[in-house]
CSV table of C-alpha atoms in Angstrom, one decimal:
chain,number,residue,atom,x,y,z
A,10,ALA,CA,-53.3,4.2,-40.9
A,11,TYR,CA,-53.1,2.8,-37.4
A,12,LYS,CA,-51.2,5.8,-36.1
A,13,ASN,CA,-53.8,8.1,-37.7
A,14,ALA,CA,-56.6,6.2,-36.1
A,15,LEU,CA,-55.0,6.4,-32.7
A,16,ASN,CA,-54.5,10.1,-33.1
A,17,ALA,CA,-58.1,10.6,-34.1
A,18,GLN,CA,-59.2,8.4,-31.2
A,19,GLU,CA,-57.2,10.4,-28.8
A,20,CYS,CA,-58.7,13.7,-30.0
A,21,MET,CA,-62.2,12.2,-29.9
A,22,LEU,CA,-61.7,11.0,-26.3
A,23,ILE,CA,-60.3,14.3,-25.1
A,24,GLU,CA,-62.9,16.4,-26.8
A,25,GLY,CA,-65.8,14.1,-26.0
A,26,GLY,CA,-64.7,13.6,-22.4
A,27,LEU,CA,-64.4,17.3,-21.8
A,28,ALA,CA,-67.7,18.1,-23.6
A,29,GLY,CA,-69.6,15.4,-21.6
A,30,VAL,CA,-70.3,13.3,-24.8
A,31,TYR,CA,-68.5,10.4,-23.3
A,32,ASN,CA,-68.4,9.1,-19.8
A,33,SER,CA,-65.4,10.9,-18.3
A,34,ASN,CA,-64.2,7.8,-16.4
A,35,ILE,CA,-64.2,5.6,-19.6
A,36,ALA,CA,-62.5,8.4,-21.6
A,37,GLN,CA,-59.8,8.7,-18.9
A,38,LEU,CA,-59.4,4.9,-18.8
A,39,MET,CA,-58.9,4.7,-22.6
A,40,LEU,CA,-56.5,7.6,-22.6
A,41,LYS,CA,-54.4,5.9,-19.8
A,42,ASN,CA,-54.4,2.4,-21.3
A,43,HIS,CA,-54.0,3.3,-25.0
A,44,HIS,CA,-52.4,6.7,-25.2
A,45,GLY,CA,-50.0,6.9,-22.3
A,46,PHE,CA,-51.8,9.5,-20.2
A,47,LYS,CA,-51.1,9.5,-16.4
A,48,SER,CA,-53.4,10.6,-13.5
A,49,VAL,CA,-50.6,11.9,-11.3
A,50,VAL,CA,-47.6,13.9,-12.3
A,51,ASN,CA,-44.5,13.2,-10.2
A,52,PRO,CA,-43.3,16.6,-9.0
A,53,GLU,CA,-39.7,15.3,-9.0
A,54,GLU,CA,-39.8,14.7,-12.8
A,55,ASP,CA,-38.4,17.4,-15.1
A,56,PHE,CA,-40.9,19.2,-17.1
A,57,TYR,CA,-40.8,20.0,-20.8
A,58,ILE,CA,-41.5,23.5,-22.1
A,59,SER,CA,-42.9,23.3,-25.6
A,60,LYS,CA,-41.2,25.3,-28.3
A,61,GLU,CA,-44.4,25.3,-30.4
A,62,THR,CA,-46.1,28.7,-30.7
A,63,GLU,CA,-49.7,29.3,-30.0
A,64,ALA,CA,-50.3,29.3,-33.8
A,65,ASP,CA,-48.6,25.9,-34.1
A,66,LEU,CA,-50.8,24.5,-31.4
A,67,ASN,CA,-53.9,26.0,-32.9
A,68,ARG,CA,-53.0,24.4,-36.3
A,69,LEU,CA,-52.5,21.1,-34.6
A,70,TYR,CA,-55.8,21.4,-32.8
A,71,GLU,CA,-57.7,22.3,-36.0
A,72,SER,CA,-56.0,19.4,-37.8
A,73,CYS,CA,-57.1,17.1,-35.1
A,74,ILE,CA,-60.7,18.4,-35.3
A,75,LEU,CA,-60.8,17.9,-39.1
A,76,LYS,CA,-59.5,14.3,-38.7
A,77,MET,CA,-62.2,13.7,-36.1
A,78,GLU,CA,-64.9,15.1,-38.4
A,79,GLU,CA,-63.6,13.0,-41.3
A,80,LEU,CA,-63.6,9.8,-39.2
A,81,GLN,CA,-67.1,10.6,-37.9
A,82,ALA,CA,-68.4,11.0,-41.5
A,83,THR,CA,-66.7,7.7,-42.5
A,84,LEU,CA,-68.3,5.9,-39.5
A,85,GLU,CA,-71.7,7.4,-40.3
A,86,GLY,CA,-71.4,6.2,-43.9
A,87,ARG,CA,-70.5,2.7,-42.7
A,88,PHE,CA,-73.5,2.8,-40.3
A,89,GLU,CA,-75.8,3.8,-43.1
A,90,ARG,CA,-74.5,1.1,-45.5
A,91,ILE,CA,-74.8,-1.6,-42.8
A,92,THR,CA,-78.1,-0.7,-41.3
A,93,GLY,CA,-79.8,1.3,-44.1
A,94,ILE,CA,-80.7,4.0,-41.6
A,95,LYS,CA,-79.8,7.5,-42.5
A,96,LYS,CA,-78.9,10.0,-39.8
């Protein structure tokens, strides 16, 4: 469950940061501190070429978006139950 939550958080931070929903500096800070992102790539490091196909990456992206939507619905339900306010 924790790993799924981290994956969903990562997707939300990336999508929200790029879309301007979240403050980009805060999204970048969270991605660095909790998800291993780096600001600078060392040009001396070897790089990895992914063997995944475009279709694989698209499926992964869609899966991430679905998880994010499920998490958002869960959070909205909790907000409703706690506050009594419907969105």
